[in-house]
Tab-separated table of C-alpha atoms (C1' of nucleotides) in Angstrom:
chain	number	residue	atom	x	y	z
A	1	MET	CA	-14.146	-20.372	20.207
A	2	GLY	CA	-12.604	-19.359	23.461
A	3	ARG	CA	-12.124	-20.614	26.954
A	4	ARG	CA	-15.842	-20.802	27.391
A	5	LYS	CA	-18.851	-21.065	25.167
A	6	ILE	CA	-20.850	-17.856	25.164
A	7	GLU	CA	-24.524	-17.254	24.714
A	8	MET	CA	-25.701	-15.692	21.491
A	9	LYS	CA	-27.149	-12.632	23.133
A	10	MET	CA	-25.984	-9.087	23.325
A	11	VAL	CA	-22.962	-8.725	25.561
A	12	THR	CA	-24.259	-6.531	28.350
A	13	ASP	CA	-20.992	-5.047	29.579
A	14	ARG	CA	-20.077	-2.091	27.368
A	15	SER	CA	-16.363	-2.624	27.616
A	16	CYS	CA	-16.511	-6.361	26.902
A	17	ARG	CA	-18.871	-5.672	24.026
A	18	GLN	CA	-16.415	-3.276	22.450
A	19	VAL	CA	-13.544	-5.741	22.843
A	20	THR	CA	-15.630	-8.528	21.368
A	21	PHE	CA	-16.581	-6.257	18.509
A	22	SER	CA	-12.971	-5.388	17.691
A	23	LYS	CA	-11.805	-8.975	17.767
A	24	ARG	CA	-14.671	-10.350	15.745
A	25	ARG	CA	-14.603	-7.531	13.231
A	26	THR	CA	-10.944	-8.323	12.570
A	27	GLY	CA	-11.808	-12.008	12.174
A	28	LEU	CA	-14.727	-11.275	9.873
A	29	PHE	CA	-12.669	-9.016	7.601
A	30	LYS	CA	-9.959	-11.635	7.472
A	31	LYS	CA	-12.489	-14.247	6.431
A	32	ALA	CA	-13.868	-11.906	3.806
A	33	ASN	CA	-10.387	-11.322	2.464
A	34	GLU	CA	-9.777	-15.085	2.272
A	35	LEU	CA	-13.067	-15.598	0.476
A	36	ALA	CA	-12.199	-12.912	-2.057
A	37	THR	CA	-8.747	-14.391	-2.600
A	38	LEU	CA	-9.658	-18.078	-2.732
A	39	CYS	CA	-12.716	-17.639	-4.916
A	40	ALA	CA	-11.756	-14.472	-6.819
A	41	VAL	CA	-15.027	-12.759	-6.023
A	42	GLN	CA	-16.189	-9.242	-5.288
A	43	ILE	CA	-17.283	-8.563	-1.759
A	44	ALA	CA	-18.098	-5.602	0.472
A	45	ILE	CA	-18.694	-5.345	4.199
A	46	ILE	CA	-19.931	-2.332	6.065
A	47	VAL	CA	-20.246	-2.339	9.825
A	48	PHE	CA	-20.797	0.302	12.481
A	49	SER	CA	-19.125	-0.189	15.860
A	50	PRO	CA	-21.142	0.032	19.080
A	51	GLY	CA	-19.904	3.617	19.221
A	52	GLY	CA	-21.192	4.367	15.748
A	53	LYS	CA	-17.818	4.402	14.004
A	54	PRO	CA	-17.925	3.035	10.460
A	55	PHE	CA	-15.626	0.227	9.278
A	56	SER	CA	-15.560	-1.340	5.897
A	57	PHE	CA	-13.866	-3.912	3.727
A	58	GLY	CA	-14.152	-4.152	-0.020
A	59	ASN	CA	-12.701	-6.110	-2.863
A	60	PRO	CA	-11.993	-4.358	-5.196
A	61	GLY	CA	-13.658	-1.629	-3.088
A	62	VAL	CA	-16.872	-0.932	-1.242
A	63	GLU	CA	-18.436	1.448	-3.710
A	64	PRO	CA	-17.911	-0.653	-6.842
A	65	VAL	CA	-19.486	-3.668	-5.182
A	66	VAL	CA	-22.352	-1.698	-3.675
A	67	GLY	CA	-22.928	-0.038	-7.010
A	68	ARG	CA	-22.949	-3.368	-8.837
A	69	PHE	CA	-25.411	-4.724	-6.293
A	70	LEU	CA	-27.801	-1.817	-6.365
A	71	ASN	CA	-27.706	-1.496	-10.140
A	72	ARG	CA	-27.396	-5.148	-11.003
A	73	GLY	CA	-30.657	-5.123	-12.934
A	74	ASP	CA	-28.995	-3.079	-15.654
A	75	GLU	CA	-25.656	-4.830	-15.456
A	76	HIS	CA	-23.779	-6.217	-18.388
A	77	HIS	CA	-22.218	-9.554	-17.463
A	78	ASP	CA	-19.298	-9.886	-19.841
A	79	GLY	CA	-18.042	-13.440	-20.037
A	80	GLN	CA	-19.746	-14.171	-16.794
A	81	GLN	CA	-22.845	-16.175	-16.172
A	82	ARG	CA	-25.912	-14.097	-15.559
A	83	PRO	CA	-27.490	-14.606	-12.162
A	84	GLN	CA	-30.343	-17.036	-12.603
A	85	ARG	CA	-33.804	-15.811	-11.955
A	86	LEU	CA	-35.048	-17.485	-8.843
A	87	PRO	CA	-37.968	-19.852	-9.176
A	88	ARG	CA	-41.014	-18.616	-7.297
A	89	ASP	CA	-42.339	-22.067	-6.496
A	90	SER	CA	-40.231	-25.135	-5.788
A	91	GLY	CA	-37.726	-24.729	-3.017
A	92	GLY	CA	-39.269	-21.409	-2.110
A	93	ARG	CA	-40.166	-22.390	1.387
A	94	ARG	CA	-36.774	-23.782	2.165
A	95	ARG	CA	-35.074	-20.726	0.706
A	96	ARG	CA	-37.351	-18.512	2.753
A	97	ASN	CA	-36.454	-20.373	5.911
A	98	GLN	CA	-32.788	-20.064	5.045
A	99	GLU	CA	-33.265	-16.357	4.516
A	100	LEU	CA	-34.882	-15.913	7.886
A	101	LYS	CA	-32.224	-18.032	9.520
A	102	LEU	CA	-29.222	-16.268	8.064
A	103	GLY	CA	-30.732	-12.890	7.266
A	104	VAL	CA	-29.943	-13.391	3.595
A	105	SER	CA	-31.941	-11.761	0.889
A	106	PHE	CA	-32.200	-13.273	-2.562
A	107	PHE	CA	-34.613	-10.621	-3.726
A	108	PRO	CA	-33.806	-7.544	-5.810
A	109	PRO	CA	-33.205	-4.205	-4.094
A	110	LYS	CA	-35.623	-1.325	-4.115
A	111	TYR	CA	-32.940	1.320	-4.326
A	112	LYS	CA	-30.470	2.649	-6.800
A	113	LEU	CA	-27.136	4.380	-6.251
A	114	PHE	CA	-26.230	7.653	-7.919
A	115	GLN	CA	-22.961	9.508	-7.750
A	116	LEU	CA	-23.190	13.196	-6.868
A	117	GLY	CA	-21.108	16.063	-8.226
B	1	MET	CA	-9.529	-25.328	9.006
B	2	GLY	CA	-9.880	-28.664	7.341
B	3	ARG	CA	-7.953	-31.859	6.833
B	4	ARG	CA	-5.153	-29.920	5.222
B	5	LYS	CA	-3.869	-26.406	5.211
B	6	ILE	CA	-4.594	-24.659	1.958
B	7	GLU	CA	-2.690	-21.935	0.171
B	8	MET	CA	-4.187	-18.467	0.185
B	9	LYS	CA	-4.558	-18.136	-3.555
B	10	MET	CA	-7.344	-18.672	-5.990
B	11	VAL	CA	-8.671	-22.207	-6.114
B	12	THR	CA	-8.012	-23.209	-9.702
B	13	ASP	CA	-10.629	-25.944	-10.089
B	14	ARG	CA	-13.952	-24.330	-10.900
B	15	SER	CA	-16.016	-26.936	-9.103
B	16	CYS	CA	-13.932	-26.864	-5.932
B	17	ARG	CA	-13.953	-23.058	-6.018
B	18	GLN	CA	-17.738	-22.997	-6.115
B	19	VAL	CA	-17.968	-25.462	-3.232
B	20	THR	CA	-15.449	-23.492	-1.194
B	21	PHE	CA	-17.419	-20.319	-1.947
B	22	SER	CA	-20.689	-21.800	-0.773
B	23	LYS	CA	-19.243	-23.151	2.461
B	24	ARG	CA	-17.292	-20.023	3.321
B	25	ARG	CA	-20.148	-17.688	2.395
B	26	THR	CA	-22.370	-19.542	4.841
B	27	GLY	CA	-19.676	-19.292	7.521
B	28	LEU	CA	-19.112	-15.612	6.861
B	29	PHE	CA	-22.819	-14.753	7.069
B	30	LYS	CA	-23.101	-16.730	10.278
B	31	LYS	CA	-20.180	-14.794	11.753
B	32	ALA	CA	-21.784	-11.552	10.671
B	33	ASN	CA	-25.021	-12.574	12.301
B	34	GLU	CA	-23.201	-13.382	15.529
B	35	LEU	CA	-21.383	-10.050	15.460
B	36	ALA	CA	-24.681	-8.215	14.974
B	37	THR	CA	-26.295	-10.137	17.810
B	38	LEU	CA	-23.489	-10.063	20.334
B	39	CYS	CA	-22.608	-6.406	19.800
B	40	ALA	CA	-25.977	-5.032	18.664
B	41	VAL	CA	-24.487	-3.351	15.629
B	42	GLN	CA	-25.566	-2.597	12.094
B	43	ILE	CA	-23.808	-4.582	9.383
B	44	ALA	CA	-24.154	-5.295	5.680
B	45	ILE	CA	-22.382	-7.782	3.448
B	46	ILE	CA	-22.653	-7.992	-0.312
B	47	VAL	CA	-20.874	-10.737	-2.244
B	48	PHE	CA	-21.031	-12.027	-5.780
B	49	SER	CA	-20.495	-15.730	-6.367
B	50	PRO	CA	-17.960	-16.983	-8.919
B	51	GLY	CA	-20.941	-17.283	-11.250
B	52	GLY	CA	-21.936	-13.685	-10.667
B	53	LYS	CA	-24.954	-14.377	-8.486
B	54	PRO	CA	-25.462	-11.776	-5.719
B	55	PHE	CA	-25.833	-12.720	-2.080
B	56	SER	CA	-26.338	-10.347	0.788
B	57	PHE	CA	-26.733	-10.115	4.499
B	58	GLY	CA	-27.919	-7.101	6.398
B	59	ASN	CA	-28.863	-6.095	9.906
B	60	PRO	CA	-31.320	-4.428	9.968
B	61	GLY	CA	-31.054	-4.576	6.176
B	62	VAL	CA	-28.563	-3.921	3.398
B	63	GLU	CA	-29.978	-0.646	2.117
B	64	PRO	CA	-30.235	1.168	5.497
B	65	VAL	CA	-26.645	0.294	6.360
B	66	VAL	CA	-25.306	1.154	2.924
B	67	GLY	CA	-27.235	4.413	2.976
B	68	ARG	CA	-25.885	5.347	6.383
B	69	PHE	CA	-22.368	4.549	5.243
B	70	LEU	CA	-22.495	6.399	1.954
B	71	ASN	CA	-23.765	9.531	3.576
B	72	ARG	CA	-20.911	9.670	6.055
B	73	GLY	CA	-18.885	11.645	3.527
B	74	ASP	CA	-15.125	11.545	4.008
B	75	GLU	CA	-15.089	9.165	6.930
B	76	HIS	CA	-14.842	5.998	4.876
B	77	HIS	CA	-12.341	3.316	5.740
B	78	ASP	CA	-12.278	1.395	2.506
B	79	GLY	CA	-10.582	-1.870	1.780
B	80	GLN	CA	-8.605	-2.151	4.982
B	81	GLN	CA	-8.468	-5.108	7.268
B	82	ARG	CA	-7.491	-2.779	10.026
B	83	PRO	CA	-9.249	0.421	10.811
B	84	GLN	CA	-7.335	3.594	10.344
B	85	ARG	CA	-7.293	6.134	13.066
B	86	LEU	CA	-9.717	8.902	12.333
B	87	PRO	CA	-8.013	11.904	10.827
B	88	ARG	CA	-9.376	14.130	13.527
B	89	ASP	CA	-8.995	13.366	17.211
B	90	SER	CA	-11.066	14.475	20.179
B	91	GLY	CA	-12.566	17.438	18.347
B	92	GLY	CA	-13.716	15.092	15.628
B	93	ARG	CA	-15.270	12.789	18.133
B	94	ARG	CA	-17.178	15.588	19.737
B	95	ARG	CA	-18.435	16.680	16.379
B	96	ARG	CA	-19.380	13.100	15.570
B	97	ASN	CA	-21.337	12.778	18.770
B	98	GLN	CA	-23.115	15.940	17.898
B	99	GLU	CA	-23.798	14.561	14.442
B	100	LEU	CA	-25.272	11.375	15.844
B	101	LYS	CA	-27.350	13.360	18.291
B	102	LEU	CA	-28.725	15.673	15.665
B	103	GLY	CA	-28.901	13.074	12.936
B	104	VAL	CA	-26.997	15.245	10.515
B	105	SER	CA	-23.637	15.013	8.778
B	106	PHE	CA	-21.103	17.788	8.551
B	107	PHE	CA	-19.532	16.068	5.579
B	108	PRO	CA	-21.001	16.179	2.085
B	109	PRO	CA	-22.103	12.794	0.742
B	110	LYS	CA	-20.501	11.438	-2.424
B	111	TYR	CA	-23.426	9.237	-3.298
B	112	LYS	CA	-27.123	9.154	-2.771
B	113	LEU	CA	-29.654	6.351	-2.697
B	114	PHE	CA	-32.897	6.774	-4.583
B	115	GLN	CA	-35.872	4.578	-3.973
B	116	LEU	CA	-37.182	2.872	-7.077
B	117	GLY	CA	-40.753	2.355	-8.092
C	1	DT	C1'	-8.230	1.152	22.709
C	2	DT	C1'	-4.549	-2.612	21.370
C	3	DC	C1'	-1.175	-6.765	22.409
C	4	DG	C1'	0.068	-11.368	24.087
C	5	DC	C1'	-1.274	-15.697	25.965
C	6	DT	C1'	-3.555	-20.304	25.581
C	7	DA	C1'	-7.316	-23.562	26.543
C	8	DT	C1'	-11.306	-24.383	24.027
C	9	DG	C1'	-14.888	-23.904	20.708
C	10	DT	C1'	-15.687	-23.687	15.733
C	11	DA	C1'	-15.141	-23.634	10.806
C	12	DT	C1'	-13.888	-26.185	7.132
C	13	DA	C1'	-10.988	-29.370	3.475
C	14	DA	C1'	-11.556	-33.709	1.679
C	15	DG	C1'	-13.974	-37.509	0.938
C	16	DT	C1'	-18.263	-39.802	0.113
C	17	DA	C1'	-23.026	-40.248	-1.065
D	1	DT	C1'	-25.894	-27.712	-5.807
D	2	DT	C1'	-26.434	-29.647	-0.865
D	3	DA	C1'	-25.750	-33.278	3.158
D	4	DC	C1'	-22.933	-35.885	6.174
D	5	DT	C1'	-18.475	-37.233	8.362
D	6	DT	C1'	-14.020	-36.502	10.563
D	7	DA	C1'	-9.432	-34.831	11.230
D	8	DT	C1'	-7.343	-30.494	11.456
D	9	DA	C1'	-6.573	-25.691	11.213
D	10	DC	C1'	-8.094	-21.692	12.950
D	11	DA	C1'	-10.738	-18.081	15.794
D	12	DT	C1'	-11.527	-16.362	20.075
D	13	DA	C1'	-13.054	-15.778	25.421
D	14	DG	C1'	-11.014	-14.460	29.339
D	15	DC	C1'	-7.319	-12.515	31.505
D	16	DG	C1'	-3.263	-9.442	32.408
D	17	DA	C1'	-0.746	-5.594	31.033
DNA sequence: TTCGCTATGTATAAGTA
DNA sequence: TTACTTATACATAGCGA
């Protein structure tokens, strides 16, 4: 999406990598904001810069969304459709391939979030 | 980015909204994957569909990134499209570097992840 | 770091199946 | 839900400050 097409490999130059990170992080958060607005959905993004600095975006906030995700087994879906249980058989292979391709997980988490204090 | 420009407000038609969600979620995860690859960074995205179904992307995984984020204490940057400047300047950076080196946090965590099962 | 520029590469709205 | 097409709108690489 620029003057030239770039390879999908790590940008070797530290400075260029940081610039690329900043630009693309901005673009990603903007897209996330659009998705939340257009579709009225909850979303959270957490990303650490090459320097280890944390950035996040959340609608309505990071922690509510993370909490809902991690605890979704116990969740009460008022007025909303419950997430369908995924079939183990048909379509499994294709879903698996899609997971590997996009890094998406359709499987339940193994962790739970607790607030301290 | 299509035949027509669309307004940045909720898509009223349920069916169209779901289609828009699916397309844009795919695009967002692809962008996230590119960011992770190009910049070699950790990233996690959690999003609930209009129907309440959870989708996630994580490099190297959702839980590790979420855990790292939640245990950073007061250094959250929630819900902002643009990163805020860190409250502390060079001294803070030095301390952060020391934190990263030692693998410890000087800030108390607000949440904790517990492994299930 | 961030800002502006702009030629190009990409994502996607609408339509159709 | 997803798949394909195509015209457009948009994101961004590379560069200079």
